[in-house]
Backbone as a chain_set.jsonl record, in Angstrom:
{"seq": "XXXXXXXXXXXXXXXXXXXXXXXXXXXXXXXXXXXXXXXXXXXXXXXXXXXXXXXXXXXXXXXXXXXXXXXXXXXXXXXXXXXXXX", "coords": {"N": [[-41.005, 168.77, -106.611], [-39.85, 166.072, -104.438], [-42.379, 163.479, -103.736], [-42.588, 162.164, -100.455], [-43.268, 159.073, -99.131], [-44.472, 157.557, -96.507], [-43.539, 154.003, -95.014], [-44.843, 151.256, -93.228], [-43.616, 148.769, -90.833], [-44.511, 146.506, -91.628], [-45.269, 146.758, -94.391], [-42.725, 147.333, -95.413], [-41.809, 144.898, -94.73], [-42.997, 143.005, -96.472], [-42.955, 143.629, -98.899], [-39.66, 143.065, -99.075], [-39.918, 140.381, -98.801], [-41.7, 139.363, -101.181], [-39.934, 140.521, -102.957], [-37.612, 138.31, -102.287], [-39.024, 135.941, -102.692], [-39.035, 136.443, -105.612], [-36.724, 136.384, -106.631], [-35.962, 133.727, -106.022], [-37.442, 132.208, -107.676], [-36.732, 133.161, -109.944], [-34.018, 132.053, -110.034], [-34.398, 129.452, -109.643], [-35.664, 129.16, -112.382], [-33.945, 129.864, -114.177], [-32.102, 127.529, -113.803], [-33.232, 125.681, -114.669], [-34.005, 126.407, -117.028], [-31.512, 125.904, -117.916], [-31.09, 123.193, -118.409], [-33.094, 122.671, -120.56], [-32.569, 121.681, -122.568], [-31.624, 119.04, -122.379], [-33.807, 117.591, -122.335], [-35.038, 117.139, -124.802], [-35.885, 115.204, -127.265], [-34.455, 114.225, -129.024], [-31.808, 114.59, -127.872], [-28.491, 113.657, -126.377], [-28.189, 112.384, -123.142], [-25.733, 113.968, -120.555], [-22.561, 112.528, -120.257], [-22.53, 109.499, -118.055], [-24.892, 109.981, -116.65], [-28.442, 109.853, -116.539], [-31.853, 110.042, -118.272], [-33.741, 110.086, -116.85], [-32.729, 110.697, -114.404], [-32.182, 113.414, -114.901], [-34.8, 114.36, -115.469], [-35.749, 113.948, -112.575], [-34.215, 115.734, -111.209], [-34.882, 118.093, -112.242], [-37.578, 117.983, -111.683], [-37.037, 118.493, -108.585], [-36.016, 121.05, -108.771], [-38.373, 122.08, -109.496], [-39.672, 121.89, -107.655], [-38.325, 123.552, -105.282], [-39.321, 126.316, -104.269], [-41.258, 125.024, -102.337], [-40.18, 124.131, -100.123], [-39.488, 123.981, -96.711], [-38.624, 126.62, -95.074], [-38.37, 128.375, -97.438], [-38.696, 131.32, -98.657], [-36.504, 132.426, -98.341], [-34.488, 130.54, -97.039], [-33.091, 127.85, -98.606], [-32.317, 124.824, -100.17], [-30.405, 123.931, -102.789], [-30.899, 121.467, -105.357], [-28.486, 119.263, -106.494], [-27.509, 118.892, -109.999], [-27.586, 116.037, -111.595], [-24.45, 113.872, -112.072], [-22.973, 115.574, -110.965], [-20.317, 115.796, -108.312], [-20.272, 115.775, -104.955], [-18.516, 117.282, -102.042], [-17.764, 116.161, -99.136]], "CA": [[-40.575, 167.923, -105.746], [-40.219, 164.703, -104.476], [-43.15, 163.256, -102.313], [-42.458, 160.975, -99.615], [-44.229, 157.875, -98.877], [-44.208, 156.465, -95.363], [-44.292, 152.719, -95.084], [-44.889, 150.499, -91.95], [-42.556, 147.787, -91.228], [-45.048, 145.417, -92.337], [-45.251, 146.965, -95.706], [-41.26, 146.725, -95.915], [-41.552, 143.34, -94.764], [-44.084, 142.397, -97.412], [-41.845, 143.768, -100.19], [-38.888, 142.082, -98.967], [-40.806, 138.719, -98.776], [-41.898, 139.476, -102.732], [-38.518, 140.131, -103.62], [-37.299, 137.297, -101.816], [-40.073, 135.147, -103.71], [-39.103, 136.725, -106.906], [-35.007, 135.589, -106.752], [-35.705, 132.534, -105.75], [-38.24, 131.739, -108.676], [-36.13, 133.467, -110.801], [-32.597, 131.475, -110.141], [-34.915, 128.613, -110.345], [-36.235, 129.018, -113.673], [-32.502, 130.006, -114.755], [-31.563, 126.403, -113.51], [-34.141, 124.736, -115.405], [-33.717, 126.583, -118.624], [-30.251, 125.718, -118.221], [-31.426, 122.077, -118.622], [-34.083, 122.443, -121.302], [-31.931, 120.985, -123.91], [-31.511, 117.688, -122.317], [-35.587, 116.918, -122.352], [-35.38, 117.222, -126.201], [-36.143, 113.591, -127.434], [-32.863, 113.474, -129.617], [-30.478, 114.997, -127.35], [-27.967, 112.76, -125.596], [-27.605, 112.76, -121.793], [-24.457, 114.02, -120.282], [-21.828, 111.373, -119.968], [-22.92, 108.679, -116.655], [-26.37, 110.319, -116.689], [-29.722, 109.11, -117.428], [-32.846, 111.245, -118.631], [-34.61, 109.914, -115.6], [-32.164, 111.63, -113.262], [-32.341, 114.465, -115.203], [-36.351, 114.482, -114.903], [-36.132, 113.883, -111.32], [-33.37, 116.806, -110.766], [-35.732, 119.278, -112.844], [-38.706, 118.413, -110.625], [-36.736, 119.002, -107.212], [-36.073, 122.638, -109.297], [-39.947, 123.145, -109.206], [-40.043, 122.135, -105.667], [-37.906, 124.233, -104.321], [-40.471, 127.133, -103.404], [-42.242, 124.435, -101.137], [-39.211, 123.711, -99.235], [-39.358, 124.425, -95.617], [-37.717, 128.125, -94.874], [-38.451, 129.264, -98.727], [-37.782, 131.935, -99.858], [-35.072, 132.602, -97.336], [-33.233, 129.429, -96.772], [-33.757, 126.9, -99.425], [-31.122, 123.76, -100.499], [-30.595, 123.643, -104.112], [-30.562, 120.159, -105.581], [-27.448, 119.231, -107.598], [-27.776, 118.268, -110.982], [-26.945, 114.56, -112.046], [-23.33, 113.802, -112.348], [-22.029, 116.422, -109.898], [-19.905, 115.037, -107.152], [-20.494, 117.063, -103.819], [-17.374, 117.01, -101.438], [-18.241, 115.556, -98.033]], "C": [[-40.771, 167.044, -105.265], [-41.243, 164.011, -103.47], [-42.635, 161.869, -101.595], [-43.609, 160.275, -99.063], [-43.804, 157.228, -97.534], [-44.508, 155.099, -95.552], [-44.103, 152.101, -93.815], [-43.818, 149.252, -92.523], [-43.328, 146.683, -91.949], [-45.214, 145.466, -93.664], [-43.969, 146.717, -96.151], [-40.935, 145.407, -95.951], [-41.883, 142.745, -96.216], [-43.301, 142.537, -98.504], [-40.837, 143.134, -100.062], [-38.858, 140.622, -99.412], [-40.474, 138.601, -100.788], [-40.747, 139.389, -103.254], [-37.808, 138.963, -103.485], [-37.531, 135.863, -102.827], [-39.394, 135.436, -105.634], [-37.576, 136.061, -107.402], [-34.988, 134.606, -106.807], [-36.478, 131.701, -107.266], [-37.389, 132.297, -110.05], [-34.176, 132.79, -111.15], [-33.357, 129.932, -110.415], [-35.361, 128.208, -111.742], [-34.593, 129.278, -114.525], [-31.97, 128.686, -114.936], [-31.821, 125.71, -114.502], [-34.039, 125.052, -116.843], [-32.347, 126.314, -119.34], [-30.044, 124.174, -118.669], [-32.333, 121.684, -119.695], [-33.945, 121.63, -122.514], [-31.889, 119.652, -123.669], [-32.74, 117.022, -122.45], [-35.804, 116.959, -123.514], [-35.902, 115.583, -126.349], [-34.896, 112.852, -128.139], [-31.769, 113.562, -128.92], [-30.0, 113.867, -126.012], [-27.95, 113.288, -123.802], [-26.208, 113.173, -121.882], [-23.843, 112.514, -119.848], [-22.411, 110.704, -118.506], [-23.947, 109.238, -116.164], [-27.265, 109.329, -117.23], [-30.73, 110.138, -117.665], [-33.802, 110.988, -117.078], [-33.942, 110.794, -114.018], [-32.241, 113.065, -113.424], [-33.957, 115.146, -114.879], [-36.61, 114.47, -113.571], [-35.03, 115.404, -110.481], [-34.333, 117.944, -111.174], [-36.895, 119.294, -111.608], [-38.038, 118.91, -109.464], [-36.531, 120.393, -107.747], [-37.457, 123.009, -108.974], [-40.159, 122.839, -107.868], [-39.281, 122.79, -104.818], [-38.616, 125.286, -103.708], [-41.422, 126.292, -102.615], [-41.359, 123.96, -100.343], [-39.735, 124.421, -97.866], [-38.637, 125.68, -95.458], [-37.663, 128.947, -96.217], [-39.1, 130.47, -98.559], [-36.251, 131.832, -99.09], [-33.7, 131.406, -97.57], [-33.759, 128.13, -97.611], [-32.033, 125.809, -99.442], [-31.192, 123.534, -101.949], [-30.374, 122.548, -104.584], [-29.577, 120.278, -106.655], [-27.667, 118.24, -108.548], [-26.72, 116.738, -111.285], [-25.544, 114.641, -112.452], [-22.585, 114.849, -111.579], [-21.234, 115.797, -108.877], [-19.861, 116.098, -106.328], [-18.983, 116.662, -102.885], [-18.152, 116.942, -100.392], [-18.45, 114.716, -97.606]], "O": [[-41.951, 166.706, -105.365], [-40.872, 163.998, -102.297], [-42.37, 160.796, -102.137], [-44.655, 160.767, -98.638], [-42.862, 156.437, -97.492], [-45.543, 154.798, -96.146], [-43.077, 152.451, -93.232], [-43.401, 148.886, -93.621], [-42.771, 146.007, -92.814], [-45.32, 144.401, -94.272], [-43.823, 146.001, -97.141], [-40.18, 144.806, -96.716], [-41.088, 142.125, -96.922], [-42.946, 141.517, -99.093], [-40.741, 142.326, -100.986], [-38.081, 139.962, -100.102], [-39.568, 138.076, -101.434], [-40.395, 138.426, -103.936], [-37.326, 138.49, -104.514], [-36.753, 135.106, -103.408], [-39.409, 134.631, -106.565], [-37.421, 135.363, -108.404], [-34.142, 134.092, -107.539], [-35.976, 130.693, -107.764], [-37.531, 131.717, -111.127], [-33.42, 133.013, -112.096], [-32.927, 129.254, -111.349], [-35.394, 127.042, -112.133], [-34.378, 128.657, -115.566], [-31.398, 128.446, -115.999], [-30.982, 125.151, -115.207], [-33.993, 124.2, -117.73], [-32.014, 126.383, -120.523], [-28.995, 123.855, -119.228], [-32.472, 120.476, -119.889], [-34.79, 121.092, -123.228], [-32.096, 118.923, -124.639], [-32.708, 115.816, -122.693], [-37.012, 116.809, -123.698], [-36.27, 114.945, -125.362], [-34.447, 111.709, -128.051], [-30.799, 112.837, -129.138], [-30.681, 113.41, -125.094], [-27.717, 114.433, -123.416], [-25.497, 112.934, -122.858], [-24.454, 111.609, -119.28], [-22.794, 111.582, -117.733], [-24.044, 109.008, -114.959], [-27.083, 108.386, -118.0], [-30.435, 111.242, -117.208], [-34.407, 111.869, -116.466], [-34.495, 111.264, -113.024], [-32.339, 113.862, -112.491], [-34.197, 116.16, -114.224], [-37.687, 114.958, -113.227], [-35.237, 115.87, -109.361], [-34.55, 118.779, -110.295], [-37.109, 120.218, -110.823], [-38.491, 120.019, -109.182], [-37.025, 121.167, -106.927], [-37.752, 124.013, -108.326], [-40.794, 123.537, -107.078], [-39.486, 122.672, -103.61], [-38.581, 125.25, -102.478], [-42.433, 126.863, -102.204], [-41.87, 123.102, -99.622], [-40.407, 125.444, -97.994], [-37.584, 125.489, -96.066], [-37.059, 130.02, -96.253], [-40.292, 130.409, -98.258], [-35.219, 131.228, -99.384], [-32.558, 131.439, -98.027], [-34.751, 127.494, -97.254], [-30.978, 126.072, -98.866], [-32.157, 122.87, -102.328], [-29.221, 122.285, -104.242], [-29.656, 121.108, -107.561], [-27.934, 117.066, -108.291], [-25.506, 116.564, -111.18], [-25.323, 115.544, -113.259], [-21.362, 114.813, -111.716], [-21.929, 114.852, -108.503], [-19.509, 117.215, -106.708], [-18.426, 115.614, -103.212], [-19.229, 117.535, -100.445], [-18.917, 114.701, -96.468]]}, "num_chains": 1, "name": "protein.A"}
């Protein structure tokens, strides 16, 4: 027979927040991994971008968890060379 474990509202909220942090870091790590190759010394940067732009983008990704509103409300940086409407 299954055991029922009651949890308090605070425990549920702590678990929810821990899962949100885990998801945020996983997405940040995925985005960093997508650009790892650009940091190789002999890798060419995509056309119209510089290594410094990519370094700044990667640092902005690392800083996402420090944004006010994290882990629930963050603004993801755009990679260099991406044109956004607006």
